[in-house]
Coordinates of C-alpha atoms in Angstrom, one line a residue:
X1 CA 19.3 -4.8 -3.0
X2 CA 17.5 -3.1 0.0
X3 CA 15.2 -1.1 -2.5
X4 CA 13.6 -4.9 -3.2
X5 CA 12.8 -5.3 0.4
X6 CA 9.3 -6.2 0.8
X7 CA 8.5 -7.1 -2.9
X8 CA 6.5 -10.2 -3.5
X9 CA 8.3 -12.8 -5.7
X10 CA 5.5 -15.6 -5.3
X11 CA 2.9 -16.7 -2.6
X12 CA 3.3 -20.3 -1.6
X13 CA 5.4 -21.0 -4.8
X14 CA 2.4 -19.5 -7.0
X15 CA 3.4 -16.6 -9.1
X16 CA -0.4 -15.7 -9.9
X17 CA -3.4 -15.4 -7.9
X18 CA -5.3 -17.7 -9.9
X19 CA -8.3 -15.7 -9.5
X20 CA -8.5 -13.7 -12.7
X21 CA -7.8 -13.9 -16.3
X22 CA -4.9 -16.7 -16.9
X23 CA -1.7 -15.0 -17.6
X24 CA -2.9 -11.3 -17.3
X25 CA -1.2 -8.3 -15.6
X26 CA -4.3 -8.5 -13.2
X27 CA -3.8 -12.0 -11.9
X28 CA 0.3 -11.6 -11.4
X29 CA 1.4 -11.8 -7.9
X30 CA 5.1 -10.4 -8.6
X31 CA 5.8 -6.6 -8.5
X32 CA 3.6 -6.1 -5.4
X33 CA 5.0 -5.1 -2.0
X34 CA 4.1 -6.4 1.3
X35 CA 2.7 -3.5 3.4
X36 CA 4.3 -4.5 6.4
X37 CA 7.7 -4.5 4.9
X38 CA 8.2 -1.2 2.8
X39 CA 11.5 -0.8 1.5
X40 CA 13.4 2.5 2.0
X41 CA 13.9 5.2 -0.9
X42 CA 10.1 4.6 -2.4
X43 CA 9.3 6.6 -5.8
X44 CA 6.5 8.4 -6.7
X45 CA 4.3 4.9 -7.2
X46 CA 4.4 1.6 -5.9
X47 CA 2.0 -1.5 -6.3
X48 CA 0.5 -2.5 -2.6
X49 CA -0.4 -6.0 -2.2
X50 CA -3.8 -6.5 -0.7
X51 CA -4.2 -10.6 -0.3
X52 CA -7.7 -10.4 0.8
X53 CA -9.0 -9.0 -2.5
X54 CA -6.4 -11.2 -4.8
X55 CA -4.7 -8.2 -6.3
X56 CA -2.4 -5.1 -6.3
X57 CA -3.4 -1.7 -5.5
X58 CA -1.5 1.2 -7.3
X59 CA -0.2 3.8 -4.6
X60 CA 0.8 7.3 -6.0
X61 CA 2.3 10.2 -4.1
X62 CA 0.3 13.2 -3.1
X63 CA 2.1 15.7 -1.1
X64 CA 5.2 16.0 1.0
X65 CA 4.9 17.3 5.0
X66 CA 6.2 16.7 8.3
X67 CA 4.7 14.6 11.1
X68 CA 6.2 15.6 14.7
X69 CA 9.3 17.2 12.6
X70 CA 9.6 14.0 10.5
X71 CA 9.3 14.3 6.6
X72 CA 6.9 12.0 5.0
X73 CA 5.4 11.5 1.8
X74 CA 1.3 10.8 1.5
X75 CA 0.7 8.0 -0.9
X76 CA -2.7 7.7 -2.1
X77 CA -4.6 4.8 -4.0
X78 CA -4.6 5.6 -7.3
X79 CA -8.5 6.7 -8.2
X80 CA -8.4 4.4 -11.3
X81 CA -7.1 1.2 -9.2
X82 CA -10.5 -0.5 -9.0
X83 CA -11.6 0.8 -12.5
X84 CA -13.4 -1.6 -14.6
X85 CA -10.9 -4.1 -16.6
X86 CA -11.9 -7.1 -18.6
X87 CA -9.2 -9.3 -17.1
X88 CA -11.3 -8.9 -13.5
X89 CA -14.4 -10.3 -15.2
X90 CA -12.8 -13.5 -17.0
X91 CA -16.4 -15.3 -17.3
X92 CA -18.8 -12.7 -17.8
X93 CA -21.3 -15.3 -19.0
X94 CA -21.4 -16.8 -15.9
X95 CA -20.5 -13.8 -13.5
X96 CA -21.9 -10.6 -15.0
X97 CA -19.1 -7.8 -14.6
X98 CA -19.6 -5.1 -12.1
X99 CA -19.4 -1.3 -12.6
X100 CA -16.0 0.3 -12.7
X101 CA -14.9 0.5 -9.2
X102 CA -16.3 -2.7 -7.9
X103 CA -14.7 -5.9 -7.5
X104 CA -16.2 -9.2 -7.5
X105 CA -14.7 -11.1 -4.8
X106 CA -15.9 -14.6 -5.9
X107 CA -13.1 -15.4 -8.1
X108 CA -10.9 -14.7 -5.1
X109 CA -12.6 -17.3 -3.0
X110 CA -13.7 -20.2 -5.2
X111 CA -14.4 -22.6 -2.6
X112 CA -17.2 -20.5 -1.1
X113 CA -17.8 -17.8 -3.8
X114 CA -19.2 -15.1 -1.4
X115 CA -21.6 -13.0 -3.5
X116 CA -19.8 -9.8 -2.4
X117 CA -17.9 -7.0 -4.1
X118 CA -15.2 -4.7 -2.6
X119 CA -14.9 -1.0 -3.3
X120 CA -13.8 2.3 -1.8
X121 CA -16.3 3.5 0.8
X122 CA -19.5 4.8 -0.9
X123 CA -18.1 4.4 -4.2
X124 CA -15.2 6.7 -3.9
X125 CA -13.9 7.3 -7.7
X126 CA -16.7 5.2 -9.2
X127 CA -19.3 6.9 -11.6
X128 CA -22.9 6.4 -10.7
X129 CA -24.4 3.3 -11.8
X130 CA -27.9 1.9 -12.1
X131 CA -26.9 -1.4 -10.4
X132 CA -26.4 0.3 -7.0
X133 CA -29.4 0.4 -4.6
X134 CA -28.5 3.3 -2.9
X135 CA -27.0 6.6 -3.9
X136 CA -23.4 7.1 -2.4
X137 CA -22.1 10.1 -0.5
X138 CA -18.2 9.9 -1.1
X139 CA -16.1 12.0 0.6
X140 CA -12.3 12.3 0.0
X141 CA -11.1 13.4 3.2
X142 CA -13.2 10.4 5.1
X143 CA -13.0 7.7 2.5
X144 CA -9.8 7.9 1.0
X145 CA -6.9 5.1 1.6
X146 CA -3.6 6.7 2.4
X147 CA -0.4 6.0 3.8
X148 CA 2.1 8.5 5.2
X149 CA 5.5 7.2 4.9
X150 CA 9.1 8.4 5.6
X151 CA 10.5 7.2 2.3
X152 CA 14.2 7.4 3.4
X153 CA 13.6 4.6 6.0
X154 CA 10.2 3.4 4.7
X155 CA 8.5 3.6 7.8
X156 CA 4.6 4.5 8.0
X157 CA 3.9 7.3 10.3
X158 CA 0.1 7.4 9.5
X159 CA -2.2 4.5 7.5
X160 CA -5.6 4.5 6.8
X161 CA -7.1 1.5 4.8
X162 CA -10.7 1.9 3.9
X163 CA -13.0 -0.2 1.7
X164 CA -16.5 -1.3 1.7
X165 CA -18.2 -4.4 1.3
X166 CA -21.6 -4.8 -1.1
X167 CA -23.9 -7.6 -1.7
X168 CA -24.2 -8.9 -5.0
X169 CA -28.1 -10.0 -5.7
X170 CA -28.9 -11.6 -9.0
X171 CA -31.9 -12.8 -10.1
X172 CA -32.9 -16.5 -9.0
X173 CA -35.8 -18.3 -9.6
X174 CA -35.1 -20.8 -6.5
X175 CA -36.0 -17.7 -3.8
X176 CA -38.9 -15.4 -4.5
X177 CA -37.3 -12.4 -3.1
X178 CA -34.6 -12.5 -5.5
X179 CA -36.9 -13.6 -8.5
X180 CA -38.2 -10.0 -8.4
X181 CA -35.1 -8.6 -9.6
X182 CA -34.7 -7.9 -13.1
X183 CA -30.9 -7.3 -13.1
X184 CA -27.9 -7.6 -10.8
X185 CA -27.8 -5.3 -7.9
X186 CA -25.2 -4.2 -5.5
X187 CA -26.5 -3.6 -2.0
X188 CA -24.1 -1.6 0.2
X189 CA -23.7 -3.5 3.5
X190 CA -20.8 -1.5 5.5
X191 CA -17.6 0.2 5.1
X192 CA -14.5 -0.1 7.4
X193 CA -11.5 2.0 8.3
X194 CA -8.2 0.3 9.7
X195 CA -5.0 1.9 10.9
X196 CA -4.0 4.8 12.7
X197 CA -4.0 9.0 12.3
X198 CA -0.9 9.7 14.1
X199 CA 2.0 7.8 15.5
X200 CA 2.7 6.9 19.0
X201 CA 5.8 8.7 20.9
X202 CA 7.5 5.4 20.8
X203 CA 7.2 5.3 16.8
X204 CA 8.3 9.1 16.7
X205 CA 11.2 8.5 19.1
X206 CA 12.7 5.2 17.3
X207 CA 12.0 7.0 13.7
X208 CA 13.9 10.0 14.7
X209 CA 16.8 7.7 16.2
X210 CA 16.9 5.7 13.0
X211 CA 17.2 9.2 10.9
X212 CA 20.0 10.2 13.3
X213 CA 22.2 7.3 13.0
X214 CA 23.7 7.8 9.7
X215 CA 24.4 11.5 10.3
X216 CA 25.9 10.4 13.5
X217 CA 27.8 7.8 11.7
X218 CA 29.2 10.0 9.0
X219 CA 30.3 12.6 11.7
X220 CA 31.9 10.0 13.6
X221 CA 33.7 8.7 10.7
X222 CA 34.9 12.0 9.6
X223 CA 36.0 12.9 13.0
X224 CA 37.9 9.6 13.5
X225 CA 39.6 9.9 10.2
X226 CA 40.7 13.6 11.3
X227 CA 42.2 12.3 14.5
X228 CA 44.1 9.6 12.8
X229 CA 45.6 11.9 10.2
X230 CA 46.4 14.2 13.3
X231 CA 48.2 11.0 14.7
X232 CA 50.1 10.1 11.6
X233 CA 51.2 13.7 11.2
X234 CA 52.6 14.0 14.4
X235 CA 54.1 10.5 14.7
X236 CA 55.9 11.4 11.4
X237 CA 57.1 14.8 12.6
X238 CA 58.5 13.1 15.8
X239 CA 60.3 10.8 13.9
X240 CA 61.8 13.2 11.5
X241 CA 63.2 15.4 14.5
X242 CA 64.7 12.2 16.0
X243 CA 66.8 11.4 12.9
X244 CA 67.5 15.1 12.6
X245 CA 69.0 14.7 16.0
X246 CA 71.0 11.8 15.1

């Protein structure tokens, strides 16, 4: 079924990330879609696999428009995608849960356990929280994660993946500076955007070609069947005239 193109079944034979609460929907690999192989016929929502975060992100359709005359649907990250969920904080006694909108990356990389958190830039879609050391200034137009996709082919014509990394600082008697902290703090480090705002001319040309092929094939088939019908009728009429003469 071409609608299942790009759907993740397992990763290296594993059906779970092994990072979050066991047997929870948070830890399940199956159901996500690999972003480089989007299927045709996407619906109003789909789950996007984000391997570096050991999780899926819910994408929802926002609006329909055209790019270079090609129909596209804009999908954005669901504002609740990074909302706080207990299954993403399986050991609160060892690692305190972060505020809604921030994901602790330590369980995702157990070999090095980096004290880092990922979020949308400037805490977009996250409520204010005293754990933050700096007041965020989120802007939907500048910080939103989106994909503009021609759903007939499953071809993205514009993509911007935007995330922010913050350091997780916890009180630690071994370090005088950290020992001054009373509670866990989140210190924003940087945010980054990866993708493209507009398709290249090559992408536009080949997408238009791919979209025209089904129509061309349909018209060609119809024309071929019409000609075949004409030949059959003509041949039948010729044979009938010969028989009448005989």
